[in-house]
CSV table of C-alpha atoms in Angstrom, one decimal:
chain,number,residue,atom,x,y,z
A,309,UNK,CA,-87.2,23.8,-3.6
A,310,UNK,CA,-84.4,25.8,-5.2
A,311,UNK,CA,-85.1,27.3,-8.6
A,312,UNK,CA,-82.4,28.9,-10.8
A,313,UNK,CA,-82.4,30.3,-14.3
A,314,UNK,CA,-79.6,31.0,-16.7
A,315,UNK,CA,-80.0,32.8,-20.0
A,316,UNK,CA,-79.1,31.8,-23.5
A,317,UNK,CA,-76.5,33.8,-25.6
A,318,UNK,CA,-75.7,35.1,-29.0
A,319,UNK,CA,-72.3,36.1,-30.4
A,320,UNK,CA,-72.1,39.6,-31.9
A,321,UNK,CA,-68.4,39.4,-33.0
A,322,UNK,CA,-65.3,37.3,-32.4
A,323,UNK,CA,-66.6,33.9,-33.2
A,324,UNK,CA,-64.1,31.2,-34.2
A,325,UNK,CA,-61.1,33.4,-33.1
A,326,UNK,CA,-62.3,33.3,-29.5
A,327,UNK,CA,-61.4,29.6,-29.2
A,328,UNK,CA,-57.7,30.7,-29.3
A,329,UNK,CA,-56.5,31.7,-25.8
A,330,UNK,CA,-56.6,35.4,-25.1
A,331,UNK,CA,-58.7,36.2,-28.2
A,332,UNK,CA,-61.7,38.4,-27.5
A,333,UNK,CA,-65.4,38.2,-28.5
A,334,UNK,CA,-68.5,40.3,-27.9
A,335,UNK,CA,-71.6,38.4,-26.7
A,336,UNK,CA,-75.0,39.1,-25.3
A,337,UNK,CA,-77.2,37.2,-22.9
A,338,UNK,CA,-80.8,36.9,-24.1
A,339,UNK,CA,-84.0,36.8,-22.1
A,340,UNK,CA,-84.8,33.2,-22.8
A,341,UNK,CA,-83.6,30.8,-20.2
A,342,UNK,CA,-83.1,27.3,-19.0
A,343,UNK,CA,-84.6,26.6,-15.5
A,344,UNK,CA,-83.3,24.1,-13.0
A,345,UNK,CA,-85.5,23.0,-10.0
A,346,UNK,CA,-83.6,21.3,-7.3
A,347,UNK,CA,-85.3,19.3,-4.4
A,348,UNK,CA,-83.5,17.3,-1.8
A,349,UNK,CA,-83.9,13.5,-2.1
A,350,UNK,CA,-82.8,10.4,-0.2
A,351,UNK,CA,-80.9,7.3,-1.4
A,352,UNK,CA,-80.4,8.5,-5.0
A,353,UNK,CA,-80.7,11.5,-7.2
A,354,UNK,CA,-82.6,11.9,-10.4
A,355,UNK,CA,-82.3,14.3,-13.3
A,356,UNK,CA,-85.4,15.0,-15.3
A,357,UNK,CA,-84.9,16.6,-18.7
A,358,UNK,CA,-86.4,16.2,-22.2
A,359,UNK,CA,-82.9,15.6,-23.4
A,360,UNK,CA,-83.0,12.2,-21.6
A,361,UNK,CA,-86.5,11.2,-22.8
A,362,UNK,CA,-89.2,10.1,-20.5
A,363,UNK,CA,-87.0,8.3,-18.0
A,364,UNK,CA,-84.9,10.3,-15.6
A,365,UNK,CA,-81.1,9.7,-15.2
A,366,UNK,CA,-80.6,8.2,-11.8
A,367,UNK,CA,-77.3,8.7,-9.9
A,368,UNK,CA,-76.0,7.4,-6.6
A,369,UNK,CA,-72.9,7.8,-4.5
A,370,UNK,CA,-70.2,5.2,-3.8
A,371,UNK,CA,-69.7,4.0,-0.3
A,372,UNK,CA,-67.3,6.8,0.5
A,373,UNK,CA,-70.1,9.3,-0.2
A,374,UNK,CA,-68.0,11.4,-2.5
A,375,UNK,CA,-67.9,9.7,-6.0
A,376,UNK,CA,-71.0,9.7,-8.2
A,377,UNK,CA,-72.0,6.7,-10.2
A,378,UNK,CA,-74.6,6.5,-13.0
A,379,UNK,CA,-75.9,3.3,-14.4
A,380,UNK,CA,-76.0,4.5,-18.0
A,381,UNK,CA,-73.9,7.7,-17.9
A,382,UNK,CA,-74.7,10.1,-20.7
A,383,UNK,CA,-71.6,12.2,-21.4
A,384,UNK,CA,-73.2,15.5,-20.9
A,385,UNK,CA,-72.8,18.9,-19.3
A,386,UNK,CA,-75.3,18.5,-16.4
A,387,UNK,CA,-73.4,15.5,-14.9
A,388,UNK,CA,-70.1,17.2,-15.5
A,389,UNK,CA,-71.4,20.3,-13.6
A,390,UNK,CA,-72.6,18.1,-10.7
A,391,UNK,CA,-69.2,16.3,-10.5
A,392,UNK,CA,-67.3,19.6,-10.6
A,393,UNK,CA,-69.3,21.2,-7.8
A,394,UNK,CA,-69.2,18.0,-5.8
A,395,UNK,CA,-65.4,18.0,-6.0
A,396,UNK,CA,-65.4,21.6,-4.7
A,397,UNK,CA,-67.9,20.8,-2.0
A,398,UNK,CA,-65.8,18.0,-0.8
A,399,UNK,CA,-62.7,20.2,-0.9
A,400,UNK,CA,-64.5,22.7,1.3
A,401,UNK,CA,-65.6,20.1,3.8
A,402,UNK,CA,-69.3,20.2,3.2
A,403,UNK,CA,-71.3,17.0,3.7
A,404,UNK,CA,-72.6,15.2,0.6
A,405,UNK,CA,-76.4,15.1,0.0
A,406,UNK,CA,-78.8,13.7,-2.6
A,407,UNK,CA,-80.9,15.9,-4.8
A,408,UNK,CA,-83.2,15.7,-7.8
A,409,UNK,CA,-83.0,18.1,-10.7
A,410,UNK,CA,-85.8,19.0,-13.1
A,411,UNK,CA,-84.7,20.9,-16.2
A,412,UNK,CA,-86.9,22.9,-18.5
A,413,UNK,CA,-85.9,25.1,-21.5
A,414,UNK,CA,-87.2,28.2,-23.3
A,415,UNK,CA,-84.3,27.9,-25.9
A,416,UNK,CA,-86.3,25.5,-28.2
A,417,UNK,CA,-89.3,26.0,-30.5
A,418,UNK,CA,-92.6,24.2,-29.9
A,419,UNK,CA,-91.3,21.1,-31.8
A,420,UNK,CA,-88.2,20.9,-29.6
A,421,UNK,CA,-85.8,22.3,-32.2
A,422,UNK,CA,-83.0,24.4,-30.6
A,423,UNK,CA,-82.6,28.0,-31.6
A,424,UNK,CA,-78.8,27.9,-31.2
A,425,UNK,CA,-78.8,30.1,-28.1
A,426,UNK,CA,-76.3,28.1,-26.1
A,427,UNK,CA,-78.5,25.6,-24.2
A,428,UNK,CA,-75.5,23.5,-23.1
A,429,UNK,CA,-73.9,26.6,-21.5
A,430,UNK,CA,-77.2,27.8,-19.9
A,431,UNK,CA,-77.9,24.4,-18.3
A,432,UNK,CA,-74.4,24.2,-17.0
A,433,UNK,CA,-74.6,27.6,-15.4
A,434,UNK,CA,-78.1,27.1,-14.0
A,435,UNK,CA,-77.1,23.7,-12.5
A,436,UNK,CA,-74.0,25.2,-10.8
A,437,UNK,CA,-76.1,28.1,-9.4
A,438,UNK,CA,-78.6,25.6,-8.0
A,439,UNK,CA,-75.9,23.5,-6.3
A,440,UNK,CA,-74.2,26.6,-5.0
A,441,UNK,CA,-77.4,27.6,-3.2
A,442,UNK,CA,-78.1,24.0,-2.1
A,443,UNK,CA,-74.7,23.5,-0.5
A,444,UNK,CA,-74.5,27.2,0.7
A,445,UNK,CA,-71.1,27.6,-0.9
A,446,UNK,CA,-71.4,31.4,-1.3
A,447,UNK,CA,-69.8,31.5,-4.7
A,448,UNK,CA,-69.4,34.8,-6.5
A,449,UNK,CA,-70.6,35.1,-10.1
A,450,UNK,CA,-66.9,34.8,-11.3
A,451,UNK,CA,-66.4,31.7,-9.2
A,452,UNK,CA,-69.6,30.1,-10.7
A,453,UNK,CA,-68.3,31.0,-14.2
A,454,UNK,CA,-64.9,29.3,-13.4
A,455,UNK,CA,-66.7,26.2,-12.2
A,456,UNK,CA,-68.9,26.2,-15.3
A,457,UNK,CA,-65.8,26.4,-17.6
A,458,UNK,CA,-64.0,23.6,-15.7
A,459,UNK,CA,-67.1,21.4,-16.0
A,460,UNK,CA,-67.4,22.2,-19.7
A,461,UNK,CA,-63.8,21.6,-20.7
A,462,UNK,CA,-63.9,18.2,-18.9
A,463,UNK,CA,-66.1,17.3,-22.0
A,464,UNK,CA,-64.5,19.5,-24.7
A,465,UNK,CA,-61.4,21.7,-24.4
A,466,UNK,CA,-62.4,23.4,-27.6
A,467,UNK,CA,-65.2,25.2,-25.9
A,468,UNK,CA,-64.3,28.9,-25.5
A,469,UNK,CA,-66.4,29.7,-22.5
A,470,UNK,CA,-67.9,32.8,-24.1
A,471,UNK,CA,-71.4,31.3,-23.9
A,472,UNK,CA,-70.8,30.5,-20.2
A,473,UNK,CA,-69.7,34.0,-19.5
A,474,UNK,CA,-72.8,35.5,-21.1
A,475,UNK,CA,-75.1,33.1,-19.3
A,476,UNK,CA,-73.4,33.8,-15.9
A,477,UNK,CA,-73.0,37.6,-16.1
A,478,UNK,CA,-75.9,38.7,-18.4
A,479,UNK,CA,-76.0,41.8,-20.5
A,480,UNK,CA,-73.5,42.7,-23.1
A,481,UNK,CA,-69.9,41.5,-22.5
A,482,UNK,CA,-66.4,41.5,-24.0
A,483,UNK,CA,-64.9,38.1,-23.2
A,484,UNK,CA,-61.5,36.5,-23.8
A,485,UNK,CA,-60.7,32.8,-23.1
A,486,UNK,CA,-57.9,31.1,-21.1
A,487,UNK,CA,-55.8,28.2,-22.3
A,488,UNK,CA,-58.4,25.5,-21.7
A,489,UNK,CA,-56.1,22.6,-22.4
A,490,UNK,CA,-53.7,23.8,-19.8
A,491,UNK,CA,-56.5,24.6,-17.4
A,492,UNK,CA,-58.0,21.1,-17.8
A,493,UNK,CA,-54.5,19.5,-17.3
A,494,UNK,CA,-54.1,21.5,-14.1
A,495,UNK,CA,-57.4,20.3,-12.8
A,496,UNK,CA,-56.5,16.7,-13.6
A,497,UNK,CA,-53.3,17.0,-11.8
A,498,UNK,CA,-54.3,19.2,-8.8
A,499,UNK,CA,-58.1,19.2,-8.5
A,500,UNK,CA,-60.8,21.7,-8.8
A,501,UNK,CA,-60.0,23.8,-5.7
A,502,UNK,CA,-56.5,24.5,-7.1
A,503,UNK,CA,-57.8,25.0,-10.6
A,504,UNK,CA,-60.1,27.8,-9.5
A,505,UNK,CA,-57.2,30.2,-8.8
A,506,UNK,CA,-54.3,28.8,-10.9
A,507,UNK,CA,-52.1,30.7,-13.2
A,508,UNK,CA,-53.7,29.1,-16.3
A,509,UNK,CA,-56.5,31.7,-16.2
A,510,UNK,CA,-54.0,34.3,-17.4
A,511,UNK,CA,-55.3,36.1,-20.5
A,512,UNK,CA,-58.9,35.4,-19.7
A,513,UNK,CA,-61.3,38.3,-18.8
A,514,UNK,CA,-64.8,39.6,-19.1
A,515,UNK,CA,-66.1,43.1,-18.9
A,516,UNK,CA,-69.4,44.8,-19.4
A,517,UNK,CA,-70.0,47.0,-22.5
A,518,UNK,CA,-73.0,49.1,-23.7
A,519,UNK,CA,-74.0,49.5,-27.3
A,520,UNK,CA,-75.1,52.9,-28.7
A,521,UNK,CA,-78.6,53.9,-27.5
A,522,UNK,CA,-79.6,54.6,-31.1
A,523,UNK,CA,-79.2,50.9,-32.2
A,524,UNK,CA,-81.7,48.1,-32.0
A,525,UNK,CA,-80.8,44.5,-32.0
A,526,UNK,CA,-82.8,42.2,-34.3
A,527,UNK,CA,-82.4,38.4,-34.3
A,528,UNK,CA,-83.6,36.0,-37.0
A,529,UNK,CA,-83.6,32.2,-36.8
A,530,UNK,CA,-83.1,30.2,-40.0
A,531,UNK,CA,-84.8,27.0,-38.7
A,532,UNK,CA,-81.7,25.0,-39.6
A,533,UNK,CA,-79.6,23.7,-36.7
A,534,UNK,CA,-75.8,23.9,-36.8
A,535,UNK,CA,-73.1,22.0,-35.0
A,536,UNK,CA,-70.7,24.5,-33.5
A,537,UNK,CA,-68.2,21.9,-32.5
A,538,UNK,CA,-68.1,20.4,-35.9
A,539,UNK,CA,-67.8,23.7,-37.7
A,540,UNK,CA,-65.0,25.0,-35.4
A,541,UNK,CA,-63.1,21.7,-35.8
A,542,UNK,CA,-63.4,22.0,-39.6
A,543,UNK,CA,-62.2,25.6,-39.7
A,544,UNK,CA,-59.2,24.6,-37.6
A,545,UNK,CA,-58.5,21.8,-40.0
A,546,UNK,CA,-58.4,23.4,-43.4
A,547,UNK,CA,-58.8,21.3,-46.5
A,548,UNK,CA,-55.5,20.2,-48.3
A,549,UNK,CA,-54.0,22.7,-50.6
A,550,UNK,CA,-55.6,25.6,-48.8
A,551,UNK,CA,-53.6,28.2,-46.9
A,552,UNK,CA,-54.0,27.9,-43.1
A,553,UNK,CA,-55.8,31.2,-42.2
A,554,UNK,CA,-56.0,31.1,-38.5
A,555,UNK,CA,-53.1,33.4,-37.5
A,556,UNK,CA,-54.2,36.2,-39.8
A,557,UNK,CA,-57.8,35.6,-39.1
A,558,UNK,CA,-57.3,35.8,-35.3
A,559,UNK,CA,-55.4,39.0,-35.5
A,560,UNK,CA,-58.0,40.7,-37.7
A,561,UNK,CA,-60.8,39.5,-35.5
A,562,UNK,CA,-59.0,40.8,-32.4
A,563,UNK,CA,-58.8,44.2,-34.1
A,564,UNK,CA,-62.4,44.3,-35.1
A,565,UNK,CA,-63.6,43.3,-31.7
A,566,UNK,CA,-61.5,46.1,-30.2
A,567,UNK,CA,-63.0,48.5,-32.8
A,568,UNK,CA,-66.5,47.4,-31.9
A,569,UNK,CA,-66.0,47.8,-28.2
A,570,UNK,CA,-64.4,51.3,-28.8
A,571,UNK,CA,-67.4,52.2,-31.0
A,572,UNK,CA,-69.8,51.1,-28.2
A,573,UNK,CA,-67.8,53.0,-25.5
A,574,UNK,CA,-68.0,56.1,-27.7
A,575,UNK,CA,-71.7,55.7,-28.4
A,576,UNK,CA,-70.8,55.8,-32.1
A,577,UNK,CA,-73.6,54.0,-34.0
A,578,UNK,CA,-72.1,54.4,-37.5
A,579,UNK,CA,-68.7,53.0,-36.4
A,580,UNK,CA,-70.6,50.1,-34.8
A,581,UNK,CA,-72.5,49.3,-38.0
A,582,UNK,CA,-69.3,49.6,-40.1
A,583,UNK,CA,-67.5,47.2,-37.8
A,584,UNK,CA,-70.3,44.6,-37.9
A,585,UNK,CA,-70.1,44.7,-41.7
A,586,UNK,CA,-66.3,44.1,-41.5
A,587,UNK,CA,-66.8,41.2,-39.1
A,588,UNK,CA,-69.2,39.6,-41.6
A,589,UNK,CA,-66.7,40.1,-44.5
A,590,UNK,CA,-64.0,38.5,-42.4
A,591,UNK,CA,-66.1,35.5,-41.7
A,592,UNK,CA,-66.8,35.2,-45.4
A,593,UNK,CA,-63.1,35.1,-46.1
A,594,UNK,CA,-62.6,32.5,-43.4
A,595,UNK,CA,-65.3,30.4,-45.0
A,596,UNK,CA,-63.6,30.7,-48.4
A,597,UNK,CA,-60.2,29.8,-47.0
A,598,UNK,CA,-61.4,26.7,-45.1
A,599,UNK,CA,-64.2,25.4,-47.4
A,600,UNK,CA,-66.7,25.6,-44.5
A,601,UNK,CA,-70.2,26.9,-45.1
A,602,UNK,CA,-70.5,29.6,-42.4
A,603,UNK,CA,-73.0,31.9,-44.2
A,604,UNK,CA,-75.8,29.6,-45.6
A,605,UNK,CA,-78.3,30.8,-48.2
A,606,UNK,CA,-80.7,31.6,-45.4
A,607,UNK,CA,-78.2,33.6,-43.5
A,608,UNK,CA,-77.1,35.4,-46.6
A,609,UNK,CA,-80.7,36.4,-47.2
A,610,UNK,CA,-81.1,37.5,-43.6
A,611,UNK,CA,-78.1,39.8,-43.9
A,612,UNK,CA,-79.0,41.2,-47.3
A,613,UNK,CA,-82.5,42.0,-46.3
A,614,UNK,CA,-81.3,43.9,-43.3
A,615,UNK,CA,-78.6,45.7,-45.3
A,616,UNK,CA,-81.2,46.8,-47.8
A,617,UNK,CA,-82.9,48.8,-45.1
A,618,UNK,CA,-79.7,50.4,-43.6
A,619,UNK,CA,-78.9,47.8,-40.9
A,620,UNK,CA,-75.7,45.9,-40.5
A,621,UNK,CA,-76.1,42.1,-40.2
A,622,UNK,CA,-74.0,38.9,-39.9
A,623,UNK,CA,-74.3,35.2,-38.8
A,624,UNK,CA,-74.1,34.8,-35.1
A,625,UNK,CA,-71.8,32.1,-33.7
A,626,UNK,CA,-70.4,29.4,-35.9
A,627,UNK,CA,-73.0,30.0,-38.6
A,628,UNK,CA,-73.9,27.1,-40.8
A,629,UNK,CA,-77.5,27.6,-39.7
A,630,UNK,CA,-79.1,28.8,-36.5
A,631,UNK,CA,-79.3,32.6,-36.0
A,632,UNK,CA,-78.2,35.8,-37.6
A,633,UNK,CA,-78.2,39.2,-36.0
A,634,UNK,CA,-78.7,42.8,-37.2
A,635,UNK,CA,-78.0,46.1,-35.7
A,636,UNK,CA,-80.3,48.8,-37.0
A,637,UNK,CA,-80.9,52.5,-36.3
A,638,UNK,CA,-83.9,53.0,-34.0
A,639,UNK,CA,-85.5,55.1,-36.8
A,640,UNK,CA,-84.9,52.3,-39.3
A,641,UNK,CA,-88.1,50.5,-40.2
A,642,UNK,CA,-87.4,47.4,-38.1
A,643,UNK,CA,-90.8,46.0,-38.9
A,644,UNK,CA,-89.9,46.1,-42.6
A,645,UNK,CA,-86.8,44.1,-42.0
A,646,UNK,CA,-88.7,41.6,-39.8
A,647,UNK,CA,-91.4,41.2,-42.5
A,648,UNK,CA,-88.8,40.7,-45.1
A,649,UNK,CA,-87.2,38.0,-43.0
A,650,UNK,CA,-90.6,36.2,-42.6
A,651,UNK,CA,-91.2,36.4,-46.4
A,652,UNK,CA,-87.8,34.7,-46.9
A,653,UNK,CA,-88.7,31.9,-44.4
A,654,UNK,CA,-86.6,33.3,-41.6
A,655,UNK,CA,-88.3,33.5,-38.2
A,656,UNK,CA,-87.8,36.7,-36.2
A,657,UNK,CA,-87.1,35.9,-32.6
A,658,UNK,CA,-88.7,38.2,-30.0
A,659,UNK,CA,-85.6,38.5,-27.8
A,660,UNK,CA,-84.4,41.2,-25.4
A,661,UNK,CA,-81.1,41.5,-23.5
A,662,UNK,CA,-81.1,39.6,-20.2
A,663,UNK,CA,-80.3,41.7,-17.2
A,664,UNK,CA,-76.8,42.0,-15.8
A,665,UNK,CA,-76.0,39.6,-13.0
A,666,UNK,CA,-73.7,40.8,-10.2
A,667,UNK,CA,-70.1,42.0,-10.4
A,668,UNK,CA,-67.4,40.6,-12.6
A,669,UNK,CA,-64.2,40.0,-10.6
A,670,UNK,CA,-60.8,39.7,-12.2
A,671,UNK,CA,-60.1,36.1,-13.3
């Protein structure tokens, strides 16, 4: 049996802008994971996951042994990950084999509600890691990330890949995205092997960063799920009569991400807090310009409670629900903030930073 785990993620800064090629964001990997257990099988493969209900998804190979067929194919990330790795495996001359996958998640609450920690990215990364080991492909972390992004954009080219980078590399990272539409088109025309090293990765990068030692990260969950894809699409399609804000927004976001990274590199806690507040204000302006509700009432309460105790806070990711984050001085009464959140119906999440995973090569 092969067991792999991939962590969830949270955005710290750069959300929405990062969907534009070359635009940066800061993310973290959190210490809650999705696990994939792989066992070799014969005649067919099965995928067991609560996402599919009680009955597993069964897949087989066509007579050529290469192409996968599924009786009732769910359009999801696990099967896309499998198909992407299988194409690479075939390109490298490795023999096809059957396998079963059993998927379990720590990214939901007891009732199965998702915390908004990037479960789709985590399951994609964990599946690719399991198949890498199963087929003995010897992939580097950067190669696994590239495969994960190729698998993801086969479903949606809007996905930035930031969550995949956090799940693959762990820790705190600064990430910028490639042109995913061009990358997807290259794969369609030339295949996965070529797409792994094509010119369309230009402008994409990831590097590790370290926040000031004097800051603590607090995470609160509003209990309300949000659809990232829906919110991003709405922001990129403003209501009639409203000015299109994206060019100005992306430039301001880029500057703020660079400011935050510089503050982290300088171990400057005050500059870090100031920048987080500016990122929140920028998201509020984006919300006003597009008519999209990014900072809900619960997220507003989360931020204001943290601010009242000297912390800097903002929604994490697309907003509209899910989680908010706060950076607070270590001497700040963190427990007071957490108690205030609980009184407001916001659930503090006991999260830590997931460890760093391997080296990050140039894309």
